[in-house]
CSV table of C-alpha atoms in Angstrom, one decimal:
chain,number,residue,atom,x,y,z
A,16,VAL,CA,-1.8,23.3,-52.5
A,17,ASP,CA,-3.8,20.4,-53.8
A,18,VAL,CA,-7.1,21.4,-55.2
A,19,ARG,CA,-9.8,18.8,-55.6
A,20,LEU,CA,-12.9,19.8,-57.5
A,21,ASN,CA,-16.1,18.3,-56.3
A,22,GLU,CA,-16.6,15.0,-58.0
A,23,GLY,CA,-18.1,15.3,-61.5
A,24,PHE,CA,-17.4,19.1,-61.6
A,25,ASP,CA,-19.0,20.6,-64.6
A,26,PRO,CA,-19.4,24.4,-64.8
A,27,ALA,CA,-22.8,24.1,-66.6
A,28,THR,CA,-24.2,21.7,-64.0
A,29,LEU,CA,-23.0,23.9,-61.1
A,30,ALA,CA,-24.5,26.9,-62.8
A,31,ALA,CA,-27.8,25.1,-63.0
A,32,THR,CA,-27.5,24.3,-59.3
A,33,ALA,CA,-26.8,28.0,-58.5
A,34,TRP,CA,-29.6,29.2,-60.8
A,35,PRO,CA,-32.5,28.7,-58.2
A,36,ALA,CA,-30.6,30.8,-55.6
A,37,LEU,CA,-30.0,33.6,-58.2
A,38,ALA,CA,-33.6,33.4,-59.4
A,39,GLN,CA,-34.9,34.0,-55.9
A,40,ASP,CA,-33.5,37.5,-55.9
A,41,LYS,CA,-36.0,38.9,-58.5
A,42,PRO,CA,-34.8,42.6,-58.4
A,43,ALA,CA,-31.1,41.5,-58.9
A,44,LEU,CA,-32.1,39.1,-61.7
A,45,GLN,CA,-34.1,41.8,-63.4
A,46,ARG,CA,-31.2,44.2,-63.1
A,47,ILE,CA,-28.8,41.6,-64.6
A,48,ARG,CA,-31.2,40.9,-67.5
A,49,GLU,CA,-31.7,44.7,-68.2
A,50,ARG,CA,-28.0,45.2,-68.2
A,51,GLY,CA,-27.5,42.2,-70.4
A,52,ALA,CA,-24.4,41.0,-68.5
A,53,LEU,CA,-23.6,39.1,-65.3
A,54,ILE,CA,-20.8,40.8,-63.4
A,55,VAL,CA,-18.7,38.1,-61.7
A,56,GLY,CA,-15.9,38.9,-59.2
A,57,VAL,CA,-12.8,36.7,-59.5
A,58,TYR,CA,-9.5,36.9,-57.6
A,59,ASN,CA,-6.5,38.0,-59.6
A,60,GLU,CA,-3.6,35.5,-60.2
A,61,MET,CA,-5.1,32.5,-58.4
A,62,PRO,CA,-4.3,29.5,-60.6
A,63,PRO,CA,-6.0,27.2,-61.4
A,64,PHE,CA,-9.1,29.2,-60.6
A,65,HIS,CA,-8.1,32.4,-62.4
A,66,ALA,CA,-5.0,33.6,-64.1
A,67,GLY,CA,-4.9,35.8,-67.2
A,68,GLY,CA,-8.6,35.5,-67.9
A,69,GLN,CA,-8.6,31.7,-67.8
A,70,GLY,CA,-9.3,29.0,-65.2
A,71,ILE,CA,-12.0,27.2,-63.2
A,72,ASP,CA,-13.7,30.3,-61.9
A,73,VAL,CA,-13.8,31.8,-65.3
A,74,ALA,CA,-15.4,28.7,-66.8
A,75,LEU,CA,-17.9,28.6,-63.9
A,76,ALA,CA,-18.7,32.4,-64.4
A,77,GLY,CA,-19.2,31.8,-68.1
A,78,ALA,CA,-21.6,28.9,-67.4
A,79,LEU,CA,-23.6,31.0,-65.0
A,80,ALA,CA,-23.9,33.9,-67.5
A,81,GLN,CA,-25.0,31.4,-70.2
A,82,ALA,CA,-27.6,29.9,-67.9
A,83,LEU,CA,-29.0,33.4,-67.4
A,84,GLY,CA,-28.9,34.1,-71.1
A,85,VAL,CA,-26.6,37.1,-70.7
A,86,LYS,CA,-23.0,38.1,-71.5
A,87,LEU,CA,-20.3,37.6,-68.9
A,88,SER,CA,-18.4,40.6,-67.5
A,89,LEU,CA,-15.5,39.5,-65.3
A,90,LEU,CA,-14.4,41.8,-62.5
A,91,PRO,CA,-10.9,40.6,-61.5
A,92,PHE,CA,-9.6,42.1,-58.3
A,93,ASN,CA,-6.8,41.7,-55.7
A,94,ALA,CA,-7.8,40.1,-52.4
A,95,GLY,CA,-8.4,42.4,-49.4
A,96,GLU,CA,-7.2,42.0,-45.9
A,97,ASP,CA,-9.9,39.5,-45.1
A,98,MET,CA,-13.0,37.9,-46.7
A,99,ASN,CA,-15.3,40.3,-45.0
A,100,ASP,CA,-13.6,43.1,-46.8
A,101,ASP,CA,-13.9,41.3,-50.1
A,102,LEU,CA,-17.6,40.6,-49.6
A,103,ARG,CA,-18.3,44.3,-48.7
A,104,ASN,CA,-16.2,45.6,-51.6
A,105,LEU,CA,-17.3,43.2,-54.3
A,106,VAL,CA,-20.8,42.1,-53.4
A,107,TRP,CA,-23.0,44.4,-51.4
A,108,ARG,CA,-21.4,47.9,-51.4
A,109,GLY,CA,-18.7,48.3,-54.1
A,110,HIS,CA,-15.1,49.4,-53.6
A,111,TYR,CA,-14.2,53.0,-52.6
A,112,LEU,CA,-12.1,53.2,-55.8
A,113,GLY,CA,-15.3,53.0,-57.8
A,114,PHE,CA,-15.5,49.4,-59.0
A,115,GLY,CA,-18.2,46.9,-58.1
A,116,PRO,CA,-20.3,45.6,-56.8
A,117,ALA,CA,-20.4,42.3,-58.7
A,118,ASP,CA,-23.5,40.2,-59.0
A,119,VAL,CA,-21.6,37.1,-58.0
A,120,LEU,CA,-18.2,36.6,-56.2
A,121,LEU,CA,-16.5,33.3,-56.7
A,122,HIS,CA,-14.1,31.5,-54.5
A,123,VAL,CA,-15.9,32.4,-51.2
A,124,PRO,CA,-15.5,29.8,-48.4
A,125,VAL,CA,-18.8,28.2,-47.5
A,126,ASP,CA,-18.3,28.7,-43.8
A,127,ARG,CA,-21.0,29.2,-41.1
A,128,PRO,CA,-19.1,31.9,-39.1
A,129,LEU,CA,-18.5,33.8,-42.4
A,130,MET,CA,-22.1,33.5,-43.3
A,131,ALA,CA,-23.2,34.8,-39.9
A,132,ALA,CA,-20.9,37.7,-40.1
A,133,ASN,CA,-22.2,38.8,-43.5
A,134,PRO,CA,-26.0,38.8,-43.5
A,135,ARG,CA,-26.1,41.0,-46.6
A,136,VAL,CA,-24.8,38.1,-48.8
A,137,SER,CA,-26.0,34.7,-49.7
A,138,ILE,CA,-23.1,32.1,-49.6
A,139,PHE,CA,-23.9,28.8,-51.2
A,140,GLY,CA,-22.6,26.1,-53.7
A,141,PRO,CA,-19.2,24.8,-52.6
A,142,TYR,CA,-17.4,23.5,-55.7
A,143,TYR,CA,-13.9,22.7,-54.5
A,144,ARG,CA,-11.9,21.4,-51.5
A,145,GLU,CA,-8.4,22.6,-50.7
A,146,ARG,CA,-5.6,20.9,-48.8
A,147,VAL,CA,-2.1,22.0,-48.1
A,148,MET,CA,0.5,19.6,-49.5
A,149,ILE,CA,4.3,19.4,-49.0
A,150,ALA,CA,6.8,18.6,-51.7
A,151,ARG,CA,10.4,17.8,-50.7
A,152,HIS,CA,13.7,16.6,-51.9
A,153,LEU,CA,13.9,13.1,-50.5
A,154,ALA,CA,17.7,13.3,-50.0
A,155,ALA,CA,17.4,16.5,-47.9
A,156,ALA,CA,14.3,15.4,-46.0
A,157,PRO,CA,14.0,11.6,-46.3
A,158,ARG,CA,11.3,11.4,-43.5
A,159,MET,CA,8.2,13.5,-43.2
A,160,ASP,CA,6.6,12.4,-40.0
A,161,SER,CA,6.0,16.0,-38.7
A,162,LEU,CA,7.2,19.5,-39.5
A,163,ASP,CA,10.1,18.9,-37.3
A,164,ASP,CA,11.7,17.0,-40.2
A,165,LEU,CA,12.0,20.4,-42.0
A,166,ALA,CA,13.8,22.0,-39.1
A,167,GLY,CA,16.8,24.0,-40.2
A,168,LYS,CA,16.0,23.7,-43.9
A,169,PRO,CA,14.7,26.5,-46.2
A,170,ILE,CA,11.0,26.2,-46.9
A,171,ALA,CA,9.5,27.8,-50.1
A,172,VAL,CA,5.9,29.0,-49.8
A,173,PRO,CA,3.9,31.5,-51.9
A,174,GLY,CA,3.8,34.8,-50.0
A,175,GLN,CA,0.1,35.5,-49.3
A,176,SER,CA,-1.2,31.9,-49.3
A,177,LEU,CA,-2.8,29.5,-46.9
A,178,ALA,CA,0.4,27.5,-46.8
A,179,GLY,CA,2.4,30.6,-45.9
A,180,TRP,CA,0.0,31.6,-43.1
A,181,LEU,CA,-0.1,28.1,-41.7
A,182,LEU,CA,3.7,27.8,-41.6
A,183,ILE,CA,4.3,31.2,-40.1
A,184,GLY,CA,2.3,30.2,-37.1
A,185,ALA,CA,3.1,26.5,-37.0
A,186,ASP,CA,4.6,25.3,-33.7
A,187,SER,CA,4.5,28.8,-32.2
A,188,GLY,CA,6.4,30.3,-35.1
A,189,LYS,CA,9.2,27.7,-35.0
A,190,TYR,CA,9.8,27.7,-38.8
A,191,ARG,CA,9.2,31.4,-39.5
A,192,GLU,CA,12.9,32.2,-40.1
A,193,GLN,CA,13.2,29.3,-42.6
A,194,LEU,CA,10.4,30.5,-44.8
A,195,ARG,CA,11.2,31.9,-48.3
A,196,THR,CA,8.1,33.8,-49.3
A,197,LYS,CA,9.1,35.7,-52.4
A,198,PHE,CA,7.1,33.3,-54.6
A,199,LYS,CA,3.9,34.5,-56.2
A,200,ASP,CA,2.3,31.0,-56.3
A,201,GLY,CA,2.9,27.3,-55.8
A,202,THR,CA,4.3,26.9,-59.3
A,203,GLU,CA,7.2,29.3,-58.5
A,204,ALA,CA,7.8,27.7,-55.1
A,205,ALA,CA,7.9,24.2,-56.7
A,206,ALA,CA,10.4,25.5,-59.4
A,207,ALA,CA,12.7,26.7,-56.5
A,208,LEU,CA,12.5,23.3,-55.0
A,209,TRP,CA,13.4,21.7,-58.3
A,210,ARG,CA,16.4,24.1,-58.6
A,211,GLY,CA,17.6,23.0,-55.2
A,212,GLU,CA,17.0,26.3,-53.5
């Protein structure tokens, strides 16, 4: 996956942009200030956004907390079945296991149907664009005019990923049996390609 941050990405600048939206919710802002910490939900193991307490989303969360003049309290979590679950569990209700809700959830698609389906949350401030990219051994797949050029070849994709879901359904599931989905992320999948697997 090729991640492009919006041009001129600076966590502090984005935090300043988000500040007016946060400041409009005066009860939430008062709660955050009284607590002395901004609780920010971040997805577990989603490099380069969050992995091991580091990444783009962690930097952005820190800048938001700094803009509010409070400490940062990260709430890392595993993604649910769909984004609606994540918004319910991490933003407006809290998880049935007892954690949450967070004040802010990062890495939420700025998507009109998602916004309409979740009137209890305010979704704003896109800060990245994502595209699925393909890496290949040129000797094994010299042409790449369409996915048909991968027919009959093993394809490495991270298990629960956009690339994985797209390839499972591509051309009515034509490549499903070729997929190797044991990889936790794109880095592991790329290493398998490098090893010739």
